[in-house]
Coordinates of C-alpha atoms in Angstrom, one line a residue:
M1 CA 43.4 -62.8 21.9
T2 CA 41.3 -59.8 22.6
A3 CA 37.9 -59.6 21.1
R4 CA 37.4 -56.9 18.4
T5 CA 35.3 -54.0 19.7
Q6 CA 32.1 -53.6 17.7
P7 CA 31.2 -50.0 16.6
A8 CA 28.3 -48.5 18.5
P9 CA 25.1 -48.4 16.6
L10 CA 24.1 -45.0 15.1
R11 CA 21.7 -43.1 17.3
P12 CA 18.5 -42.1 15.4
P13 CA 18.2 -38.3 15.0
G14 CA 16.2 -36.5 17.6
L15 CA 13.1 -34.5 17.0
G16 CA 15.0 -31.3 16.8
D17 CA 17.5 -32.6 14.3
A18 CA 14.7 -34.0 12.1
I19 CA 12.8 -30.7 12.1
L20 CA 16.0 -28.7 11.3
D21 CA 16.8 -31.1 8.5
K22 CA 13.4 -30.7 7.0
L23 CA 13.6 -26.9 7.3
L24 CA 17.0 -26.9 5.5
S25 CA 16.2 -29.6 2.9
G26 CA 14.1 -27.3 0.7
R27 CA 11.4 -29.9 0.2
G28 CA 7.7 -29.3 0.6
V29 CA 6.3 -26.6 2.8
W30 CA 9.0 -26.9 5.5
P31 CA 11.2 -24.0 4.2
A32 CA 8.2 -21.7 4.6
V33 CA 7.5 -22.7 8.2
P34 CA 9.6 -19.8 9.8
A35 CA 7.8 -17.2 7.6
I36 CA 4.5 -18.8 8.5
V37 CA 5.3 -18.7 12.2
A38 CA 6.5 -15.1 12.0
L39 CA 3.4 -14.0 10.0
T40 CA 1.1 -15.8 12.6
V41 CA 2.8 -14.0 15.5
V42 CA 2.8 -10.5 13.9
A43 CA -0.4 -10.6 11.9
V44 CA -2.8 -13.4 12.5
I45 CA -2.8 -13.4 16.3
P46 CA -3.1 -9.5 16.5
F47 CA -5.9 -9.7 13.9
F48 CA -8.0 -12.1 16.0
I49 CA -7.3 -10.0 19.1
L50 CA -8.6 -7.0 17.2
L51 CA -11.6 -9.0 16.0
S52 CA -12.4 -9.9 19.6
L53 CA -12.2 -6.3 20.8
G54 CA -14.6 -5.1 18.1
F55 CA -17.3 -7.6 19.2
S56 CA -16.8 -7.2 22.9
D57 CA -18.3 -5.0 25.6
I58 CA -15.3 -4.3 27.8
V59 CA -15.6 -3.1 31.4
M60 CA -12.4 -1.6 32.8
E61 CA -11.4 -0.4 36.2
R62 CA -8.2 1.4 36.8
G63 CA -6.8 0.5 33.4
I64 CA -7.5 -3.3 33.9
V65 CA -10.1 -5.3 32.0
V66 CA -12.6 -6.6 34.5
S67 CA -15.1 -8.2 32.1
Q68 CA -15.5 -8.8 28.4
S69 CA -18.8 -10.0 26.8
F70 CA -19.9 -10.5 23.2
T71 CA -21.9 -7.8 21.5
L72 CA -22.8 -6.5 18.1
D73 CA -23.8 -3.0 19.3
Y74 CA -20.5 -1.4 18.2
L75 CA -20.7 -2.8 14.7
G76 CA -24.4 -1.8 14.4
A77 CA -23.7 1.7 15.7
A78 CA -20.8 2.1 13.3
L79 CA -22.8 1.0 10.3
S80 CA -25.7 3.4 11.2
D81 CA -23.5 6.4 12.0
P82 CA -23.4 9.0 9.1
L83 CA -20.0 10.1 10.3
Y84 CA -18.5 6.7 9.6
W85 CA -20.0 6.7 6.1
T86 CA -18.7 10.2 5.4
T87 CA -15.2 9.4 6.7
F88 CA -14.8 6.2 4.8
Q89 CA -16.2 7.7 1.7
R90 CA -13.6 10.5 1.9
S91 CA -10.8 8.0 2.5
M92 CA -11.9 5.8 -0.4
T93 CA -12.2 8.8 -2.8
L94 CA -8.8 10.1 -1.7
A95 CA -7.2 6.7 -2.2
L96 CA -8.8 6.0 -5.6
T97 CA -7.9 9.5 -6.8
T98 CA -4.3 9.1 -5.6
T99 CA -4.1 5.7 -7.4
A100 CA -5.4 7.1 -10.6
L101 CA -3.0 10.1 -10.6
C102 CA -0.1 7.8 -9.8
I103 CA -1.0 5.7 -12.8
L104 CA -1.2 8.7 -15.1
L105 CA 2.1 10.1 -13.8
G106 CA 4.0 6.9 -13.4
F107 CA 3.3 5.2 -16.7
P108 CA 5.1 7.9 -18.8
V109 CA 8.1 7.7 -16.5
A110 CA 8.2 3.9 -16.9
Y111 CA 7.8 4.2 -20.7
L112 CA 10.7 6.7 -20.8
Y113 CA 12.7 4.2 -18.9
L114 CA 11.8 1.5 -21.5
I115 CA 12.9 3.6 -24.5
G116 CA 15.6 5.6 -22.9
S117 CA 19.4 5.2 -23.1
P118 CA 21.3 3.5 -20.3
W119 CA 22.1 6.9 -18.8
V120 CA 18.5 7.9 -18.8
R121 CA 17.5 4.6 -17.2
R122 CA 20.1 5.1 -14.4
A123 CA 18.8 8.6 -13.8
I124 CA 15.2 7.5 -13.6
L125 CA 16.1 4.7 -11.2
I126 CA 18.0 7.0 -8.9
L127 CA 15.3 9.6 -8.9
T128 CA 12.7 7.0 -8.2
I129 CA 14.5 5.1 -5.4
A130 CA 16.0 8.2 -3.7
P131 CA 12.7 9.4 -2.1
L132 CA 12.2 5.9 -0.6
L133 CA 15.4 6.3 1.3
T134 CA 13.9 9.2 3.2
S135 CA 11.1 8.9 5.8
G136 CA 7.6 9.7 4.8
I137 CA 7.4 12.1 7.7
V138 CA 10.4 14.1 6.5
R139 CA 8.9 14.3 3.0
T140 CA 5.6 15.4 4.4
Y141 CA 7.2 18.1 6.4
A142 CA 9.0 19.2 3.2
W143 CA 5.6 19.7 1.6
L144 CA 4.6 21.9 4.6
V145 CA 7.5 24.1 3.7
I146 CA 6.8 24.1 0.0
L147 CA 3.0 24.7 0.2
G148 CA 3.0 27.0 3.3
G149 CA 2.0 30.6 3.3
R150 CA 5.5 31.7 2.8
G151 CA 6.6 28.6 1.0
V152 CA 8.1 28.1 -2.5
V153 CA 4.8 28.0 -4.3
N154 CA 3.2 31.1 -2.8
T155 CA 6.5 33.0 -3.1
A156 CA 6.9 32.2 -6.8
L157 CA 3.3 33.1 -7.5
L158 CA 3.6 36.4 -5.7
E159 CA 6.8 37.2 -7.5
I160 CA 5.3 36.5 -10.9
G161 CA 2.2 38.6 -10.0
L162 CA -0.4 35.9 -10.5
I163 CA -1.8 36.4 -6.9
D164 CA -2.0 39.3 -4.6
R165 CA -1.8 37.4 -1.3
P166 CA -0.7 33.9 -0.3
L167 CA -3.0 31.0 -1.1
R168 CA -4.2 28.8 1.6
I169 CA -3.0 25.4 0.4
V170 CA -1.9 23.6 3.6
N171 CA -4.7 22.2 5.7
T172 CA -6.8 21.5 2.7
H173 CA -7.8 18.4 0.7
W174 CA -5.5 19.5 -2.2
A175 CA -2.5 19.6 0.0
V176 CA -3.2 16.0 1.2
L177 CA -3.7 14.9 -2.4
I178 CA -0.4 16.5 -3.5
G179 CA 1.5 14.9 -0.7
M180 CA 0.0 11.5 -1.2
V181 CA 0.7 11.4 -4.9
Q182 CA 4.3 12.5 -4.5
I183 CA 5.0 10.1 -1.6
H184 CA 3.4 7.0 -3.2
L185 CA 4.4 7.6 -6.8
P186 CA 7.6 5.6 -6.6
V187 CA 5.6 2.6 -5.5
M188 CA 3.7 2.8 -8.8
I189 CA 6.8 3.4 -11.0
L190 CA 8.9 0.5 -9.7
P191 CA 6.4 -2.3 -10.6
L192 CA 5.8 -0.7 -14.0
I193 CA 9.5 -0.7 -14.7
A194 CA 9.9 -4.3 -13.5
V195 CA 7.1 -5.5 -15.8
M196 CA 7.9 -3.3 -18.8
S197 CA 11.6 -4.2 -18.7
R198 CA 10.7 -7.9 -19.4
Q199 CA 8.6 -7.1 -22.5
D200 CA 9.8 -8.5 -25.8
R201 CA 10.9 -5.5 -27.8
R202 CA 10.4 -7.5 -31.0
L203 CA 6.7 -7.1 -30.6
E204 CA 7.1 -3.3 -30.9
E205 CA 9.2 -3.8 -34.1
A206 CA 6.5 -6.1 -35.5
S207 CA 3.8 -3.5 -34.7
A208 CA 5.8 -0.8 -36.5
N209 CA 6.5 -3.1 -39.5
L210 CA 2.7 -3.7 -39.7
G211 CA 2.1 0.0 -40.1
A212 CA 1.2 1.0 -36.5
S213 CA 2.2 4.4 -35.3
R214 CA 4.2 4.9 -32.1
L215 CA 1.0 5.9 -30.3
G216 CA -0.8 2.9 -31.7
T217 CA 2.0 0.6 -30.5
L218 CA 1.8 2.2 -27.1
A219 CA -2.0 1.8 -26.9
H220 CA -2.3 -1.7 -28.3
V221 CA 1.0 -3.5 -27.5
I222 CA 2.8 -1.8 -24.6
L223 CA -0.1 -0.8 -22.5
P224 CA -1.8 -4.3 -22.5
M225 CA 1.5 -6.0 -21.7
S226 CA 2.0 -3.6 -18.8
A227 CA -1.4 -4.5 -17.2
P228 CA 0.2 -6.7 -14.5
G229 CA 2.5 -3.9 -13.4
I230 CA -0.3 -1.4 -13.4
A231 CA -2.4 -3.7 -11.2
T232 CA 0.4 -4.4 -8.8
G233 CA 1.2 -0.7 -8.5
A234 CA -2.4 0.2 -8.1
A235 CA -2.9 -2.3 -5.3
L236 CA 0.1 -1.0 -3.4
V237 CA -0.7 2.6 -3.9
F238 CA -4.3 2.2 -2.9
T239 CA -3.5 0.2 0.2
L240 CA -0.9 2.8 1.3
S241 CA -3.2 5.7 0.5
Y242 CA -6.3 4.2 2.1
T243 CA -4.7 3.4 5.4
T244 CA -2.2 6.3 5.7
F245 CA -2.1 8.4 8.8
V246 CA 0.9 10.7 8.6
V247 CA 0.1 12.7 5.4
P248 CA -3.6 13.6 6.3
Q249 CA -2.6 14.4 9.8
L250 CA 0.2 16.8 8.9
L251 CA -1.0 18.3 5.6
G252 CA -4.7 18.2 6.3
G253 CA -4.5 19.7 9.7
G254 CA -6.2 18.5 12.9
N255 CA -9.7 18.9 11.3
Y256 CA -9.1 16.6 8.4
L257 CA -10.7 13.3 9.3
N258 CA -10.1 10.1 7.4
A259 CA -10.3 6.5 8.5
A260 CA -6.8 6.2 9.9
T261 CA -7.0 9.4 11.9
M262 CA -10.5 8.5 13.2
I263 CA -9.1 5.1 14.5
Y264 CA -6.2 6.9 16.0
E265 CA -8.4 9.3 17.9
Q266 CA -10.8 6.6 19.1
V267 CA -8.0 4.4 20.4
I268 CA -5.4 7.0 21.7
Y269 CA -7.5 9.9 22.8
S270 CA -11.0 8.5 23.6
L271 CA -9.7 5.1 24.7
E272 CA -12.7 3.5 23.0
W273 CA -11.0 0.3 22.0
S274 CA -14.1 -1.5 20.8
K275 CA -15.1 1.4 18.5
G276 CA -11.5 1.6 17.2
S277 CA -11.5 -2.1 16.5
V278 CA -14.7 -1.9 14.6
S279 CA -13.4 1.0 12.6
A280 CA -10.2 -0.9 11.8
L281 CA -12.2 -4.0 10.8
I282 CA -14.3 -1.9 8.4
L283 CA -11.1 -0.4 7.0
M284 CA -9.6 -3.8 6.4
A285 CA -12.8 -5.2 4.9
T286 CA -13.3 -2.3 2.5
C287 CA -9.7 -2.4 1.5
L288 CA -9.9 -6.1 0.8
V289 CA -12.9 -5.6 -1.4
V290 CA -11.1 -3.0 -3.6
L291 CA -8.0 -5.2 -3.8
T292 CA -10.1 -8.1 -4.9
A293 CA -11.7 -6.0 -7.6
I294 CA -8.3 -4.9 -8.8
A295 CA -7.2 -8.5 -8.9
L296 CA -10.3 -9.6 -10.9
V297 CA -9.9 -6.8 -13.4
S298 CA -6.2 -7.5 -13.8
N299 CA -6.9 -11.2 -14.2
R300 CA -9.4 -10.4 -17.0
L301 CA -7.1 -8.0 -18.8
T302 CA -4.2 -10.5 -18.7
R303 CA -6.1 -13.7 -19.7
W304 CA -4.1 -13.8 -22.9
T305 CA -0.9 -14.4 -20.8
K306 CA -2.4 -17.6 -19.4
G307 CA -3.2 -19.1 -22.8
R308 CA -6.9 -18.6 -22.6
D309 CA -9.3 -17.1 -25.2
A310 CA -9.8 -13.4 -25.0

């Protein structure tokens, strides 16, 4: 009589199988590990490399780094250079102005979406999303055609008789501002639409039943409830406007200097990597300060949503 064969004991899962199971199980922090790794590779590591360049005195020979030593000279020189202060002040003013104009122009569009018919809503969504399907460079070049000496604006003003000769719009601050507002306006409208679409319409009816006018309801009900969307859109628009390169470079001309174009010239043309790194660090630090301020103001304005006392 032959002995019955015993089944082989199960082999414990290997390290790779265990990690894969944890990644796919959906428990704890493991599902976020791939995103954390990707973010570390594309953002954290380059940031520390940039940080090291900004505080390093680099000696190069024939395009090869020979030596690299720690120094604060570049940071001190940047903070004491009036050109840096003027450039970053211009960039900050431009970004804040663009953000304010996007709020003023985007909120009515989002409110029209809120009260509009389904056909109006579809039209607003199409008109808002359609520009995002086109490259920002293409849209900027379109503004060159529109605002140029023989563009649509000057031609129309000449035909009407309001001007005798074409206005110089391109290569000015106003051309940059117009291009920035138009290009970044959809980024403001979409968060507003997302937040305002979730509002309880019964609150508007209650406000009207209590005797409030449509303007009063807008100011005291809809606007406060839209604060999270305004804050999100403002943060996105400010970040894009403050760090943009294409629009000032094309619409402002070669003499229009902002923070991004200054960094580009330092790194690409002058090959001053340490100066460019310091400029980029100042750009990120000042941007972070403004974003923190936006978050604090938004948190204060929306305390009622968290069940706290106003």
